[in-house]
DNA sequence: TTAACACTTCAATAATTGTTGAATAGTTAA
DNA sequence: TTAACTATTCAACAATTATTGAAGTGTTAA
């Protein structure tokens, strides 16, 4: 994963609202939720939620498909996996023995 | 890990400069680097680096100890571990089978 | 075909974050 | 003690992000 992608993902997760949205969608995987259900669950104004959904969608952390007049959002678990892998590599670089899951990253980066 | 802590950590990692600083300190664990060495390596004005070091220190992602007139910074790898564990839990909630069946080995340290 | 519905976009504004030079505080060497 | 050194804080400003009501787009049901 490129550094620029990683910072965008961290930026997406750096807001309490967006983290709540993502966690809610993970809980409701794989069927996801439509925007109105998210707004109801998190008690957010539609317009504000829409702002954060757009940010999450643009970072690719969630996906959206239209269903009639609804928009259905889903968590992108594969990308989250990749982010965890990136973070694990960052954590272990040059210090694999200090990380508890070191065996998940057999070839730590050396530069 | 509490949500509020997690968002603070993501916020810390959401800046390219701060991510560079953290990765540099991970590479130089466990001895760490003094502020001037970081500034030299990343070609940053001291005042700007200081701003980001403060943010990283306040989020506890790095630590600092005084050494004479130098300030030595170190990556907090234990906290990074906790963050990875939090993210893993978020990713897998209700969907454990979708996580960790794929190979987690990342492409090493691209920019 | 009209009205209600679901959601987003727009525009205005508020709030937060990032950057820089100048000033400051503490440390060490002459 | 004085001067150089290391790094941070301060103040000013620039840039980005967040929030909200009003308006707009597309969809469905009556």
mmCIF file of N, CA and C in Angstrom, chain A:
data_model
loop_
_atom_site.group_PDB
_atom_site.id
_atom_site.type_symbol
_atom_site.label_atom_id
_atom_site.label_comp_id
_atom_site.label_asym_id
_atom_site.label_seq_id
_atom_site.Cartn_x
_atom_site.Cartn_y
_atom_site.Cartn_z
ATOM 1 N N UNK A 1 0.847 -1.214 0.000
ATOM 2 C CA UNK A 1 0.000 0.000 0.000
ATOM 3 C C UNK A 1 0.874 1.253 0.000
ATOM 4 N N UNK A 2 0.495 2.194 -0.840
ATOM 5 C CA UNK A 2 1.273 3.433 -0.899
ATOM 6 C C UNK A 2 0.986 4.333 0.299
ATOM 7 N N UNK A 3 1.997 5.085 0.660
ATOM 8 C CA UNK A 3 1.872 5.973 1.811
ATOM 9 C C UNK A 3 0.696 6.928 1.659
ATOM 10 N N UNK A 4 0.535 7.443 0.452
ATOM 11 C CA UNK A 4 -0.535 8.424 0.228
ATOM 12 C C UNK A 4 -1.915 7.805 0.458
ATOM 13 N N UNK A 5 -2.074 6.564 0.053
ATOM 14 C CA UNK A 5 -3.338 5.848 0.307
ATOM 15 C C UNK A 5 -3.544 5.680 1.806
ATOM 16 N N UNK A 6 -2.473 5.273 2.474
ATOM 17 C CA UNK A 6 -2.563 5.037 3.921
ATOM 18 C C UNK A 6 -2.989 6.306 4.661
ATOM 19 N N UNK A 7 -2.381 7.436 4.325
ATOM 20 C CA UNK A 7 -2.754 8.672 5.033
ATOM 21 C C UNK A 7 -4.211 9.039 4.750
ATOM 22 N N UNK A 8 -4.669 8.788 3.535
ATOM 23 C CA UNK A 8 -6.075 9.053 3.211
ATOM 24 C C UNK A 8 -6.999 8.169 4.057
ATOM 25 N N UNK A 9 -6.618 6.919 4.226
ATOM 26 C CA UNK A 9 -7.436 6.009 5.034
ATOM 27 C C UNK A 9 -7.431 6.439 6.502
ATOM 28 N N UNK A 10 -6.269 6.823 7.005
ATOM 29 C CA UNK A 10 -6.202 7.287 8.397
ATOM 30 C C UNK A 10 -7.052 8.539 8.567
ATOM 31 N N UNK A 11 -6.978 9.421 7.599
ATOM 32 C CA UNK A 11 -7.797 10.627 7.622
ATOM 33 C C UNK A 11 -9.287 10.265 7.684
ATOM 34 N N UNK A 12 -9.665 9.261 6.920
ATOM 35 C CA UNK A 12 -11.061 8.812 6.929
ATOM 36 C C UNK A 12 -11.477 8.307 8.309
ATOM 37 N N UNK A 13 -10.559 7.647 8.977
ATOM 38 C CA UNK A 13 -10.886 7.037 10.275
ATOM 39 C C UNK A 13 -10.657 7.998 11.436
ATOM 40 N N UNK A 14 -10.152 9.190 11.137
ATOM 41 C CA UNK A 14 -9.768 10.141 12.189
ATOM 42 C C UNK A 14 -10.953 10.932 12.726
ATOM 43 N N UNK A 15 -12.120 10.756 12.137
ATOM 44 C CA UNK A 15 -13.323 11.445 12.608
ATOM 45 C C UNK A 15 -14.213 10.474 13.362
ATOM 46 N N UNK A 16 -14.688 10.906 14.501
ATOM 47 C CA UNK A 16 -15.559 10.063 15.309
ATOM 48 C C UNK A 16 -16.789 9.624 14.541
ATOM 49 N N UNK A 17 -17.363 10.559 13.783
ATOM 50 C CA UNK A 17 -18.548 10.227 13.000
ATOM 51 C C UNK A 17 -18.225 9.142 11.969
ATOM 52 N N UNK A 18 -17.132 9.332 11.246
ATOM 53 C CA UNK A 18 -16.803 8.358 10.202
ATOM 54 C C UNK A 18 -16.422 7.001 10.784
ATOM 55 N N UNK A 19 -15.743 7.020 11.922
ATOM 56 C CA UNK A 19 -15.417 5.736 12.560
ATOM 57 C C UNK A 19 -16.688 5.027 12.992
ATOM 58 N N UNK A 20 -17.643 5.787 13.523
ATOM 59 C CA UNK A 20 -18.935 5.200 13.892
ATOM 60 C C UNK A 20 -19.627 4.589 12.681
ATOM 61 N N UNK A 21 -19.625 5.335 11.580
ATOM 62 C CA UNK A 21 -20.273 4.839 10.361
ATOM 63 C C UNK A 21 -19.613 3.536 9.909
ATOM 64 N N UNK A 22 -18.292 3.547 9.883
ATOM 65 C CA UNK A 22 -17.597 2.346 9.412
ATOM 66 C C UNK A 22 -17.874 1.151 10.317
ATOM 67 N N UNK A 23 -17.803 1.362 11.624
ATOM 68 C CA UNK A 23 -18.043 0.263 12.563
ATOM 69 C C UNK A 23 -19.465 -0.275 12.425
ATOM 70 N N UNK A 24 -20.398 0.629 12.203
ATOM 71 C CA UNK A 24 -21.790 0.205 12.023
ATOM 72 C C UNK A 24 -21.928 -0.661 10.775
ATOM 73 N N UNK A 25 -21.218 -0.267 9.719
ATOM 74 C CA UNK A 25 -21.307 -1.036 8.476
ATOM 75 C C UNK A 25 -20.595 -2.384 8.600
ATOM 76 N N UNK A 26 -19.525 -2.426 9.391
ATOM 77 C CA UNK A 26 -18.853 -3.710 9.626
ATOM 78 C C UNK A 26 -19.804 -4.643 10.365
ATOM 79 N N UNK A 27 -20.481 -4.080 11.370
ATOM 80 C CA UNK A 27 -21.447 -4.880 12.134
ATOM 81 C C UNK A 27 -22.551 -5.412 11.240
ATOM 82 N N UNK A 28 -22.876 -4.645 10.216
ATOM 83 C CA UNK A 28 -23.978 -5.022 9.347
ATOM 84 C C UNK A 28 -23.516 -5.595 8.014
ATOM 85 N N UNK A 29 -22.272 -6.068 7.985
ATOM 86 C CA UNK A 29 -21.785 -6.743 6.790
ATOM 87 C C UNK A 29 -22.410 -8.130 6.727
ATOM 88 N N UNK A 30 -22.610 -8.677 5.516
ATOM 89 C CA UNK A 30 -22.258 -8.054 4.239
ATOM 90 C C UNK A 30 -23.418 -7.311 3.594
ATOM 91 N N UNK A 31 -24.596 -7.278 4.237
ATOM 92 C CA UNK A 31 -25.749 -6.685 3.538
ATOM 93 C C UNK A 31 -25.677 -5.160 3.498
ATOM 94 N N UNK A 32 -24.976 -4.578 4.475
ATOM 95 C CA UNK A 32 -24.850 -3.132 4.493
ATOM 96 C C UNK A 32 -26.112 -2.438 4.961
ATOM 97 N N UNK A 33 -26.123 -1.105 4.854
ATOM 98 C CA UNK A 33 -27.265 -0.304 5.280
ATOM 99 C C UNK A 33 -27.482 0.812 4.267
ATOM 100 N N UNK A 34 -28.729 1.261 4.166
ATOM 101 C CA UNK A 34 -28.986 2.433 3.333
ATOM 102 C C UNK A 34 -28.791 3.685 4.181
ATOM 103 N N UNK A 35 -28.582 4.815 3.495
ATOM 104 C CA UNK A 35 -28.197 6.051 4.183
ATOM 105 C C UNK A 35 -29.146 6.405 5.326
ATOM 106 N N UNK A 36 -30.436 6.268 5.067
ATOM 107 C CA UNK A 36 -31.419 6.628 6.085
ATOM 108 C C UNK A 36 -31.290 5.795 7.345
ATOM 109 N N UNK A 37 -30.953 4.523 7.188
ATOM 110 C CA UNK A 37 -30.778 3.653 8.347
ATOM 111 C C UNK A 37 -29.566 4.089 9.172
ATOM 112 N N UNK A 38 -28.525 4.503 8.473
ATOM 113 C CA UNK A 38 -27.320 4.970 9.168
ATOM 114 C C UNK A 38 -27.626 6.254 9.937
ATOM 115 N N UNK A 39 -28.320 7.175 9.266
ATOM 116 C CA UNK A 39 -28.673 8.448 9.898
ATOM 117 C C UNK A 39 -29.513 8.217 11.155
ATOM 118 N N UNK A 40 -30.436 7.271 11.049
ATOM 119 C CA UNK A 40 -31.305 6.948 12.174
ATOM 120 C C UNK A 40 -30.497 6.355 13.330
ATOM 121 N N UNK A 41 -29.635 5.417 13.009
ATOM 122 C CA UNK A 41 -28.846 4.730 14.034
ATOM 123 C C UNK A 41 -27.895 5.690 14.746
ATOM 124 N N UNK A 42 -27.308 6.610 13.992
ATOM 125 C CA UNK A 42 -26.302 7.487 14.584
ATOM 126 C C UNK A 42 -26.853 8.866 14.941
ATOM 127 N N UNK A 43 -28.133 9.071 14.654
ATOM 128 C CA UNK A 43 -28.791 10.338 14.983
ATOM 129 C C UNK A 43 -28.055 11.534 14.390
ATOM 130 N N UNK A 44 -27.860 11.449 13.074
ATOM 131 C CA UNK A 44 -27.158 12.527 12.374
ATOM 132 C C UNK A 44 -28.072 13.169 11.353
ATOM 133 N N UNK A 45 -27.937 14.503 11.140
ATOM 134 C CA UNK A 45 -28.639 15.163 10.050
ATOM 135 C C UNK A 45 -28.203 14.555 8.717
ATOM 136 N N UNK A 46 -29.145 14.358 7.813
ATOM 137 C CA UNK A 46 -28.849 13.693 6.544
ATOM 138 C C UNK A 46 -27.702 14.369 5.810
ATOM 139 N N UNK A 47 -27.698 15.695 5.864
ATOM 140 C CA UNK A 47 -26.708 16.443 5.094
ATOM 141 C C UNK A 47 -25.297 16.258 5.641
ATOM 142 N N UNK A 48 -25.194 16.150 6.943
ATOM 143 C CA UNK A 48 -23.887 15.932 7.554
ATOM 144 C C UNK A 48 -23.408 14.501 7.306
ATOM 145 N N UNK A 49 -24.324 13.565 7.455
ATOM 146 C CA UNK A 49 -23.963 12.177 7.174
ATOM 147 C C UNK A 49 -23.488 12.041 5.740
ATOM 148 N N UNK A 50 -24.185 12.685 4.846
ATOM 149 C CA UNK A 50 -23.841 12.596 3.428
ATOM 150 C C UNK A 50 -22.405 13.066 3.180
ATOM 151 N N UNK A 51 -22.029 14.124 3.891
ATOM 152 C CA UNK A 51 -20.665 14.646 3.797
ATOM 153 C C UNK A 51 -19.643 13.577 4.182
ATOM 154 N N UNK A 52 -19.898 12.887 5.274
ATOM 155 C CA UNK A 52 -18.949 11.892 5.759
ATOM 156 C C UNK A 52 -18.983 10.615 4.915
ATOM 157 N N UNK A 53 -20.194 10.268 4.431
ATOM 158 C CA UNK A 53 -20.289 9.096 3.552
ATOM 159 C C UNK A 53 -19.487 9.325 2.276
ATOM 160 N N UNK A 54 -19.521 10.561 1.796
ATOM 161 C CA UNK A 54 -18.776 10.884 0.588
ATOM 162 C C UNK A 54 -17.269 10.707 0.816
ATOM 163 N N UNK A 55 -16.798 11.193 1.964
ATOM 164 C CA UNK A 55 -15.371 11.057 2.292
ATOM 165 C C UNK A 55 -14.975 9.588 2.380
ATOM 166 N N UNK A 56 -15.801 8.794 3.044
ATOM 167 C CA UNK A 56 -15.504 7.370 3.195
ATOM 168 C C UNK A 56 -15.543 6.648 1.851
ATOM 169 N N UNK A 57 -16.484 7.059 1.015
ATOM 170 C CA UNK A 57 -16.602 6.426 -0.301
ATOM 171 C C UNK A 57 -15.410 6.783 -1.178
ATOM 172 N N UNK A 58 -14.999 8.059 -1.113
ATOM 173 C CA UNK A 58 -13.878 8.488 -1.934
ATOM 174 C C UNK A 58 -12.570 7.830 -1.507
ATOM 175 N N UNK A 59 -12.443 7.514 -0.230
ATOM 176 C CA UNK A 59 -11.241 6.821 0.224
ATOM 177 C C UNK A 59 -11.358 5.322 -0.036
ATOM 178 N N UNK A 60 -12.534 4.900 -0.498
ATOM 179 C CA UNK A 60 -12.766 3.507 -0.880
ATOM 180 C C UNK A 60 -12.971 2.586 0.325
ATOM 181 N N UNK A 61 -13.091 3.178 1.495
ATOM 182 C CA UNK A 61 -13.264 2.383 2.707
ATOM 183 C C UNK A 61 -14.675 1.810 2.791
ATOM 184 N N UNK A 62 -15.617 2.475 2.121
ATOM 185 C CA UNK A 62 -16.961 1.918 1.977
ATOM 186 C C UNK A 62 -17.344 1.995 0.500
ATOM 187 N N UNK A 63 -18.327 1.170 0.128
ATOM 188 C CA UNK A 63 -18.818 1.194 -1.254
ATOM 189 C C UNK A 63 -20.288 1.563 -1.217
ATOM 190 N N UNK A 64 -20.799 1.996 -2.365
ATOM 191 C CA UNK A 64 -22.198 2.381 -2.433
ATOM 192 C C UNK A 64 -22.807 1.868 -3.726
ATOM 193 N N UNK A 65 -24.040 1.363 -3.626
ATOM 194 C CA UNK A 65 -24.803 1.012 -4.834
ATOM 195 C C UNK A 65 -26.209 1.571 -4.673
ATOM 196 N N UNK A 66 -26.764 1.976 -5.785
ATOM 197 C CA UNK A 66 -28.116 2.525 -5.753
ATOM 198 C C UNK A 66 -29.121 1.384 -5.746
ATOM 199 N N UNK A 67 -30.140 1.526 -4.898
ATOM 200 C CA UNK A 67 -31.243 0.566 -4.856
ATOM 201 C C UNK A 67 -32.526 1.366 -4.909
ATOM 202 N N UNK A 68 -33.051 1.525 -6.099
ATOM 203 C CA UNK A 68 -34.227 2.366 -6.241
ATOM 204 C C UNK A 68 -33.887 3.762 -5.800
ATOM 205 N N UNK A 69 -34.638 4.293 -4.865
ATOM 206 C CA UNK A 69 -34.311 5.655 -4.402
ATOM 207 C C UNK A 69 -33.402 5.630 -3.183
ATOM 208 N N UNK A 70 -32.934 4.470 -2.811
ATOM 209 C CA UNK A 70 -32.024 4.346 -1.677
ATOM 210 C C UNK A 70 -30.581 4.195 -2.154
ATOM 211 N N UNK A 71 -29.662 4.551 -1.261
ATOM 212 C CA UNK A 71 -28.246 4.297 -1.519
ATOM 213 C C UNK A 71 -27.765 3.320 -0.453
ATOM 214 N N UNK A 72 -27.272 2.162 -0.898
ATOM 215 C CA UNK A 72 -26.833 1.153 0.066
ATOM 216 C C UNK A 72 -25.322 1.194 0.213
ATOM 217 N N UNK A 73 -24.883 1.315 1.462
ATOM 218 C CA UNK A 73 -23.446 1.405 1.756
ATOM 219 C C UNK A 73 -22.960 0.127 2.428
ATOM 220 N N UNK A 74 -21.739 -0.250 2.063
ATOM 221 C CA UNK A 74 -21.113 -1.443 2.653
ATOM 222 C C UNK A 74 -19.668 -1.153 3.015
ATOM 223 N N UNK A 75 -19.192 -1.781 4.091
ATOM 224 C CA UNK A 75 -17.784 -1.664 4.489
ATOM 225 C C UNK A 75 -16.917 -2.451 3.508
ATOM 226 N N UNK A 76 -15.770 -1.889 3.159
ATOM 227 C CA UNK A 76 -14.801 -2.580 2.302
ATOM 228 C C UNK A 76 -13.789 -3.284 3.206
ATOM 229 N N UNK A 77 -14.121 -4.515 3.579
ATOM 230 C CA UNK A 77 -13.296 -5.241 4.551
ATOM 231 C C UNK A 77 -11.931 -5.612 3.971
ATOM 232 N N UNK A 78 -11.880 -5.826 2.665
ATOM 233 C CA UNK A 78 -10.600 -6.182 2.047
ATOM 234 C C UNK A 78 -9.600 -5.040 2.196
ATOM 235 N N UNK A 79 -10.087 -3.819 1.980
ATOM 236 C CA UNK A 79 -9.177 -2.675 2.102
ATOM 237 C C UNK A 79 -8.713 -2.513 3.547
ATOM 238 N N UNK A 80 -9.631 -2.757 4.485
ATOM 239 C CA UNK A 80 -9.250 -2.677 5.896
ATOM 240 C C UNK A 80 -8.159 -3.693 6.208
ATOM 241 N N UNK A 81 -8.285 -4.873 5.644
ATOM 242 C CA UNK A 81 -7.236 -5.888 5.787
ATOM 243 C C UNK A 81 -5.888 -5.360 5.305
ATOM 244 N N UNK A 82 -5.922 -4.726 4.156
ATOM 245 C CA UNK A 82 -4.675 -4.202 3.589
ATOM 246 C C UNK A 82 -4.079 -3.125 4.489
ATOM 247 N N UNK A 83 -4.961 -2.319 5.073
ATOM 248 C CA UNK A 83 -4.477 -1.270 5.972
ATOM 249 C C UNK A 83 -3.830 -1.892 7.211
ATOM 250 N N UNK A 84 -4.439 -2.927 7.734
ATOM 251 C CA UNK A 84 -3.870 -3.624 8.890
ATOM 252 C C UNK A 84 -2.505 -4.202 8.523
ATOM 253 N N UNK A 85 -2.407 -4.759 7.334
ATOM 254 C CA UNK A 85 -1.133 -5.316 6.884
ATOM 255 C C UNK A 85 -0.066 -4.230 6.787
ATOM 256 N N UNK A 86 -0.470 -3.082 6.270
ATOM 257 C CA UNK A 86 0.467 -1.957 6.159
ATOM 258 C C UNK A 86 0.955 -1.539 7.545
ATOM 259 N N UNK A 87 0.010 -1.406 8.448
ATOM 260 C CA UNK A 87 0.342 -0.969 9.797
ATOM 261 C C UNK A 87 1.230 -1.996 10.486
ATOM 262 N N UNK A 88 0.943 -3.245 10.261
ATOM 263 C CA UNK A 88 1.761 -4.306 10.846
ATOM 264 C C UNK A 88 3.189 -4.213 10.326
ATOM 265 N N UNK A 89 3.325 -3.962 9.035
ATOM 266 C CA UNK A 89 4.662 -3.827 8.460
ATOM 267 C C UNK A 89 5.387 -2.631 9.052
ATOM 268 N N UNK A 90 4.656 -1.527 9.230
ATOM 269 C CA UNK A 90 5.257 -0.327 9.819
ATOM 270 C C UNK A 90 5.736 -0.625 11.233
ATOM 271 N N UNK A 91 4.915 -1.351 11.953
ATOM 272 C CA UNK A 91 5.214 -1.661 13.347
ATOM 273 C C UNK A 91 6.433 -2.550 13.462
ATOM 274 N N UNK A 92 6.584 -3.444 12.498
ATOM 275 C CA UNK A 92 7.609 -4.483 12.626
ATOM 276 C C UNK A 92 8.915 -4.144 11.914
ATOM 277 N N UNK A 93 8.921 -3.157 11.083
ATOM 278 C CA UNK A 93 10.107 -2.857 10.297
ATOM 279 C C UNK A 93 11.343 -2.785 11.180
ATOM 280 N N UNK A 94 12.279 -3.698 10.938
ATOM 281 C CA UNK A 94 13.542 -3.677 11.673
ATOM 282 C C UNK A 94 13.410 -4.120 13.117
ATOM 283 N N UNK A 95 12.193 -4.442 13.535
ATOM 284 C CA UNK A 95 11.972 -4.806 14.942
ATOM 285 C C UNK A 95 10.936 -5.909 15.057
ATOM 286 N N UNK A 96 10.970 -6.845 14.145
ATOM 287 C CA UNK A 96 9.941 -7.884 14.094
ATOM 288 C C UNK A 96 9.733 -8.559 15.448
ATOM 289 N N UNK A 97 10.816 -8.762 16.182
ATOM 290 C CA UNK A 97 10.699 -9.497 17.438
ATOM 291 C C UNK A 97 9.886 -8.745 18.488
ATOM 292 N N UNK A 98 9.677 -7.449 18.272
ATOM 293 C CA UNK A 98 8.917 -6.672 19.251
ATOM 294 C C UNK A 98 7.416 -6.757 19.016
ATOM 295 N N UNK A 99 7.011 -7.312 17.889
ATOM 296 C CA UNK A 99 5.582 -7.365 17.581
ATOM 297 C C UNK A 99 5.052 -8.755 17.801
ATOM 298 N N UNK A 100 3.933 -8.830 18.446
ATOM 299 C CA UNK A 100 3.422 -10.122 18.880
ATOM 300 C C UNK A 100 2.982 -11.024 17.736
ATOM 301 N N UNK A 101 2.550 -10.421 16.637
ATOM 302 C CA UNK A 101 2.097 -11.220 15.499
ATOM 303 C C UNK A 101 3.155 -11.256 14.404
ATOM 304 N N UNK A 102 4.414 -11.273 14.836
ATOM 305 C CA UNK A 102 5.506 -11.166 13.871
ATOM 306 C C UNK A 102 5.430 -12.232 12.786
ATOM 307 N N UNK A 103 4.888 -13.388 13.117
ATOM 308 C CA UNK A 103 4.884 -14.463 12.126
ATOM 309 C C UNK A 103 3.954 -14.163 10.952
ATOM 310 N N UNK A 104 3.065 -13.200 11.140
ATOM 311 C CA UNK A 104 2.198 -12.807 10.021
ATOM 312 C C UNK A 104 2.966 -12.010 8.980
ATOM 313 N N UNK A 105 4.121 -11.511 9.370
ATOM 314 C CA UNK A 105 4.918 -10.705 8.466
ATOM 315 C C UNK A 105 6.337 -11.275 8.398
ATOM 316 N N UNK A 106 6.481 -12.383 7.687
ATOM 317 C CA UNK A 106 7.770 -13.077 7.674
ATOM 318 C C UNK A 106 8.903 -12.257 7.073
ATOM 319 N N UNK A 107 8.584 -11.414 6.124
ATOM 320 C CA UNK A 107 9.654 -10.644 5.485
ATOM 321 C C UNK A 107 9.488 -9.168 5.801
ATOM 322 N N UNK A 108 10.043 -8.759 6.923
ATOM 323 C CA UNK A 108 9.917 -7.352 7.272
ATOM 324 C C UNK A 108 10.807 -6.483 6.404
ATOM 325 N N UNK A 109 10.330 -5.284 6.203
ATOM 326 C CA UNK A 109 11.053 -4.360 5.328
ATOM 327 C C UNK A 109 12.374 -3.968 5.976
ATOM 328 N N UNK A 110 13.356 -3.751 5.151
ATOM 329 C CA UNK A 110 14.692 -3.484 5.695
ATOM 330 C C UNK A 110 15.205 -2.087 5.381
ATOM 331 N N UNK A 111 14.550 -1.375 4.472
ATOM 332 C CA UNK A 111 15.098 -0.037 4.152
ATOM 333 C C UNK A 111 14.762 0.905 5.280
#
